[in-house]
Amino acid sequence: MTVSEGCRLSDYTFRDPDTVGLPVCFVNKPFFPTYSRGMSDRSPNSSTPKPNKFQLRREATHKELLRLGIERFPIKGYAATSISDIVENSGLTRGAFYFHFESKEEFFLAVLRERAARREGWWEAAAKSDVSSIEDAVVASLTALERVGEAGSFVWVPCMVEFAQAVRGNTDYQQELHEIYLEWVRELENWVNVLAERGLVRTDRSTTELAAAIFAYGEGAEIHAALYRADIQQLLVDGVVRLLKP
């Protein structure tokens, strides 16, 4: 049976690629406990089973797929990137992909969440003692984002536009994308709050409003950079300063 890349696979049952070679009775189990002379794999001080090598392999495969998604979606964009492109020359298979993710749409959303997890805490760069102005805070924060692989993130905005167009008829996916947007605004609000505590930002607007304005401005600048290959670093700094300055 051949299943196209665009299908959701919830109606199919697949053998976990990481369990090939195991007896059938062990396949698709939530975990694989081992026993020795009546002793389980639970540690003496914990009621939670320790992960076995098959679970660890699954987790490693899941993480590697997300890494590949972060690396490869920006190359050709969301629409043009196939599952075969994701796993090509990685040692992983399409079967492994579909064991972990039901669809390309689900995978893309998981990749966006992984990006968010990787940049956790970037806003704390604005709290450093050598930051004395909004300009300093923007530069320090962009540097912090660069260290976690978010430099040149403008390549992701076109990907998200393509995704939004592809799922226009699916309210569930649209809602998930909206929730990811709200998470980004919350991150920016954390950053604005750090500056507000130091008296560096305007007070006639709430920090939530300022965060949403920064996000809208930043995405507009990123689309500009993606379309015209323009250098937006100074543009971002100047624009954010104008939005926040008292």
CSV table of C-alpha atoms in Angstrom, one decimal:
chain,number,residue,atom,x,y,z
A,1,MET,CA,0.0,0.0,0.0
A,2,THR,CA,1.3,3.4,-0.9
A,3,VAL,CA,0.3,6.5,1.2
A,4,SER,CA,0.8,9.9,-0.2
A,5,GLU,CA,2.7,12.6,1.8
A,6,GLY,CA,-0.4,14.7,2.2
A,7,CYS,CA,-2.5,12.1,3.9
A,8,ARG,CA,-3.1,11.9,7.7
A,9,LEU,CA,-2.2,8.5,8.8
A,10,SER,CA,-4.3,8.0,11.9
A,11,ASP,CA,-6.2,5.2,10.2
A,12,TYR,CA,-3.1,3.2,9.5
A,13,THR,CA,-1.0,1.0,11.9
A,14,PHE,CA,2.7,1.1,11.4
A,15,ARG,CA,5.5,-1.0,12.9
A,16,ASP,CA,7.9,1.3,14.8
A,17,PRO,CA,11.0,1.5,12.6
A,18,ASP,CA,13.1,1.5,15.8
A,19,THR,CA,11.7,-1.9,16.8
A,20,VAL,CA,12.5,-3.8,13.7
A,21,GLY,CA,13.7,-7.3,14.6
A,22,LEU,CA,11.7,-7.5,17.8
A,23,PRO,CA,9.0,-10.2,18.2
A,24,VAL,CA,5.6,-8.9,17.1
A,25,CYS,CA,4.2,-9.1,20.6
A,26,PHE,CA,6.6,-6.3,21.6
A,27,VAL,CA,5.7,-3.9,18.8
A,28,ASN,CA,3.7,-0.7,19.3
A,29,LYS,CA,3.8,-1.0,23.1
A,30,PRO,CA,3.9,2.2,25.2
A,31,PHE,CA,7.2,1.0,26.7
A,32,PHE,CA,9.2,-2.2,26.9
A,33,PRO,CA,9.8,-3.2,30.6
A,34,THR,CA,12.6,-5.6,31.3
A,35,TYR,CA,12.8,-8.0,34.3
A,36,SER,CA,15.5,-9.9,36.0
A,37,ARG,CA,14.8,-12.3,38.8
A,38,GLY,CA,11.6,-10.5,39.7
A,39,MET,CA,13.2,-7.1,39.6
A,40,SER,CA,11.6,-4.5,37.3
A,41,ASP,CA,13.4,-1.6,35.6
A,42,ARG,CA,12.1,0.9,38.2
A,43,SER,CA,14.8,2.6,40.1
A,44,PRO,CA,14.8,2.0,43.9
A,45,ASN,CA,13.8,5.7,44.6
A,46,SER,CA,11.3,6.3,41.8
A,47,SER,CA,7.9,4.9,40.8
A,48,THR,CA,8.5,5.9,37.2
A,49,PRO,CA,10.0,3.3,34.9
A,50,LYS,CA,13.4,4.1,33.5
A,51,PRO,CA,13.4,4.6,29.7
A,52,ASN,CA,14.8,1.6,27.9
A,53,LYS,CA,17.0,1.7,24.8
A,54,PHE,CA,14.0,1.5,22.4
A,55,GLN,CA,12.4,4.5,24.1
A,56,LEU,CA,15.6,6.4,24.0
A,57,ARG,CA,16.1,5.6,20.3
A,58,ARG,CA,12.5,6.8,19.6
A,59,GLU,CA,13.2,10.1,21.5
A,60,ALA,CA,16.5,10.5,19.6
A,61,THR,CA,14.7,10.0,16.3
A,62,HIS,CA,12.0,12.5,17.2
A,63,LYS,CA,14.6,15.1,18.1
A,64,GLU,CA,16.6,14.5,14.9
A,65,LEU,CA,13.5,14.9,12.8
A,66,LEU,CA,12.8,18.3,14.4
A,67,ARG,CA,16.4,19.3,13.9
A,68,LEU,CA,16.1,18.4,10.2
A,69,GLY,CA,12.9,20.4,9.9
A,70,ILE,CA,14.5,23.5,11.3
A,71,GLU,CA,17.4,23.0,9.0
A,72,ARG,CA,15.5,22.2,5.8
A,73,PHE,CA,12.2,24.0,5.7
A,74,PRO,CA,13.9,27.4,5.1
A,75,ILE,CA,15.9,26.0,2.1
A,76,LYS,CA,12.9,25.6,-0.3
A,77,GLY,CA,10.0,26.9,1.8
A,78,TYR,CA,7.1,25.0,3.4
A,79,ALA,CA,5.2,24.3,0.2
A,80,ALA,CA,8.1,22.9,-1.8
A,81,THR,CA,9.7,20.9,0.9
A,82,SER,CA,8.6,17.2,0.9
A,83,ILE,CA,8.9,14.6,3.5
A,84,SER,CA,11.6,13.0,1.3
A,85,ASP,CA,13.5,16.3,1.4
A,86,ILE,CA,13.3,16.2,5.2
A,87,VAL,CA,14.8,12.7,5.6
A,88,GLU,CA,17.2,12.7,2.6
A,89,ASN,CA,20.7,11.7,3.5
A,90,SER,CA,19.8,11.6,7.2
A,91,GLY,CA,19.8,7.9,7.8
A,92,LEU,CA,16.1,8.1,8.6
A,93,THR,CA,13.2,6.9,6.5
A,94,ARG,CA,9.7,8.1,5.5
A,95,GLY,CA,8.4,5.3,7.7
A,96,ALA,CA,10.2,6.7,10.7
A,97,PHE,CA,8.8,10.1,9.9
A,98,TYR,CA,5.2,8.9,9.8
A,99,PHE,CA,5.7,6.9,13.0
A,100,HIS,CA,6.3,10.2,14.8
A,101,PHE,CA,4.1,12.6,12.9
A,102,GLU,CA,0.8,12.0,11.1
A,103,SER,CA,1.3,14.7,8.5
A,104,LYS,CA,3.6,17.4,7.1
A,105,GLU,CA,1.3,20.0,8.7
A,106,GLU,CA,1.6,18.5,12.2
A,107,PHE,CA,5.4,18.3,11.7
A,108,PHE,CA,5.7,21.9,10.7
A,109,LEU,CA,3.8,23.1,13.8
A,110,ALA,CA,6.1,20.8,16.0
A,111,VAL,CA,9.1,22.4,14.3
A,112,LEU,CA,7.8,25.9,15.2
A,113,ARG,CA,7.4,24.8,18.8
A,114,GLU,CA,10.9,23.4,18.9
A,115,ARG,CA,12.2,26.7,17.7
A,116,ALA,CA,10.4,28.4,20.5
A,117,ALA,CA,11.8,25.9,23.1
A,118,ARG,CA,15.4,26.5,21.8
A,119,ARG,CA,15.2,30.3,22.2
A,120,GLU,CA,13.7,30.1,25.8
A,121,GLY,CA,15.0,33.0,27.9
A,122,TRP,CA,16.5,35.1,25.2
A,123,TRP,CA,14.9,38.2,26.6
A,124,GLU,CA,17.1,38.1,29.7
A,125,ALA,CA,19.9,39.5,27.5
A,126,ALA,CA,18.3,42.9,28.0
A,127,ALA,CA,18.9,42.7,31.8
A,128,LYS,CA,22.7,42.7,31.5
A,129,SER,CA,24.4,45.5,33.4
A,130,ASP,CA,26.1,46.9,30.2
A,131,VAL,CA,22.6,47.5,28.6
A,132,SER,CA,21.8,51.2,29.3
A,133,SER,CA,19.5,52.0,26.3
A,134,ILE,CA,16.9,50.5,24.1
A,135,GLU,CA,19.5,50.4,21.3
A,136,ASP,CA,21.8,48.3,23.5
A,137,ALA,CA,18.9,46.0,24.5
A,138,VAL,CA,17.9,45.3,20.9
A,139,VAL,CA,21.5,44.6,19.8
A,140,ALA,CA,22.1,42.4,22.9
A,141,SER,CA,18.9,40.5,22.3
A,142,LEU,CA,19.5,39.9,18.6
A,143,THR,CA,22.9,38.6,19.5
A,144,ALA,CA,21.3,36.2,22.1
A,145,LEU,CA,18.9,35.0,19.4
A,146,GLU,CA,21.8,34.5,17.0
A,147,ARG,CA,23.5,32.2,19.5
A,148,VAL,CA,20.4,29.9,19.6
A,149,GLY,CA,20.1,29.7,15.8
A,150,GLU,CA,17.5,32.4,15.3
A,151,ALA,CA,19.7,34.7,13.3
A,152,GLY,CA,18.3,35.3,9.9
A,153,SER,CA,14.9,34.2,11.1
A,154,PHE,CA,13.3,36.2,8.3
A,155,VAL,CA,13.5,33.0,6.2
A,156,TRP,CA,10.7,31.5,8.5
A,157,VAL,CA,8.1,34.2,7.8
A,158,PRO,CA,7.6,33.2,4.2
A,159,CYS,CA,7.4,29.5,5.4
A,160,MET,CA,4.6,30.4,7.8
A,161,VAL,CA,2.8,32.4,5.2
A,162,GLU,CA,2.8,29.4,2.9
A,163,PHE,CA,1.7,27.2,5.8
A,164,ALA,CA,-1.2,29.5,6.6
A,165,GLN,CA,-2.3,29.4,3.0
A,166,ALA,CA,-2.1,25.7,2.8
A,167,VAL,CA,-4.3,25.2,5.9
A,168,ARG,CA,-6.9,27.9,5.2
A,169,GLY,CA,-9.7,25.4,5.5
A,170,ASN,CA,-8.5,23.7,8.6
A,171,THR,CA,-9.6,25.7,11.7
A,172,ASP,CA,-7.6,23.4,14.1
A,173,TYR,CA,-4.3,24.1,12.3
A,174,GLN,CA,-5.2,27.8,12.1
A,175,GLN,CA,-5.8,27.9,15.8
A,176,GLU,CA,-2.5,26.2,16.6
A,177,LEU,CA,-0.7,28.7,14.4
A,178,HIS,CA,-2.5,31.5,16.3
A,179,GLU,CA,-1.4,30.0,19.6
A,180,ILE,CA,2.2,30.0,18.4
A,181,TYR,CA,1.8,33.7,17.5
A,182,LEU,CA,0.5,34.4,21.1
A,183,GLU,CA,3.6,32.6,22.5
A,184,TRP,CA,5.9,34.9,20.5
A,185,VAL,CA,4.0,37.9,21.7
A,186,ARG,CA,4.4,36.7,25.3
A,187,GLU,CA,8.2,36.3,24.8
A,188,LEU,CA,8.4,39.8,23.5
A,189,GLU,CA,6.3,41.0,26.4
A,190,ASN,CA,8.8,39.4,28.8
A,191,TRP,CA,11.5,41.4,27.0
A,192,VAL,CA,9.5,44.7,27.1
A,193,ASN,CA,8.9,44.1,30.9
A,194,VAL,CA,12.7,43.8,31.4
A,195,LEU,CA,13.1,47.2,29.8
A,196,ALA,CA,10.1,48.7,31.6
A,197,GLU,CA,11.6,47.8,35.0
A,198,ARG,CA,14.6,49.9,34.0
A,199,GLY,CA,12.5,52.8,32.9
A,200,LEU,CA,13.5,52.6,29.3
A,201,VAL,CA,10.1,52.3,27.5
A,202,ARG,CA,7.0,54.4,27.1
A,203,THR,CA,4.2,54.0,29.6
A,204,ASP,CA,1.2,55.2,27.5
A,205,ARG,CA,0.7,51.7,26.1
A,206,SER,CA,0.6,48.3,27.9
A,207,THR,CA,3.6,46.0,27.6
A,208,THR,CA,1.3,43.6,25.7
A,209,GLU,CA,0.3,46.2,23.2
A,210,LEU,CA,4.0,47.2,22.7
A,211,ALA,CA,5.0,43.5,22.3
A,212,ALA,CA,2.3,43.0,19.6
A,213,ALA,CA,3.4,46.1,17.8
A,214,ILE,CA,7.1,45.0,17.8
A,215,PHE,CA,6.1,41.6,16.5
A,216,ALA,CA,4.0,43.1,13.6
A,217,TYR,CA,6.8,45.5,12.7
A,218,GLY,CA,9.5,42.8,12.9
A,219,GLU,CA,7.6,40.4,10.7
A,220,GLY,CA,7.0,43.1,8.1
A,221,ALA,CA,10.7,43.9,8.1
A,222,GLU,CA,11.5,40.2,7.8
A,223,ILE,CA,9.2,39.8,4.8
A,224,HIS,CA,10.9,42.8,3.2
A,225,ALA,CA,14.3,41.1,3.8
A,226,ALA,CA,13.1,37.8,2.4
A,227,LEU,CA,11.6,39.4,-0.8
A,228,TYR,CA,14.5,41.8,-1.6
A,229,ARG,CA,17.5,40.3,0.2
A,230,ALA,CA,17.8,43.5,2.1
A,231,ASP,CA,19.9,44.0,5.3
A,232,ILE,CA,17.4,44.7,8.0
A,233,GLN,CA,19.6,44.7,11.1
A,234,GLN,CA,19.8,48.4,11.5
A,235,LEU,CA,16.2,48.8,10.3
A,236,LEU,CA,15.0,46.5,13.1
A,237,VAL,CA,17.0,48.4,15.7
A,238,ASP,CA,15.8,51.8,14.6
A,239,GLY,CA,12.2,50.7,14.2
A,240,VAL,CA,11.9,49.0,17.6
A,241,VAL,CA,13.6,52.0,19.3
A,242,ARG,CA,11.0,54.3,17.7
A,243,LEU,CA,8.1,52.1,18.9
A,244,LEU,CA,9.4,51.9,22.5
A,245,LYS,CA,11.1,55.1,23.2
A,246,PRO,CA,9.3,57.3,25.9
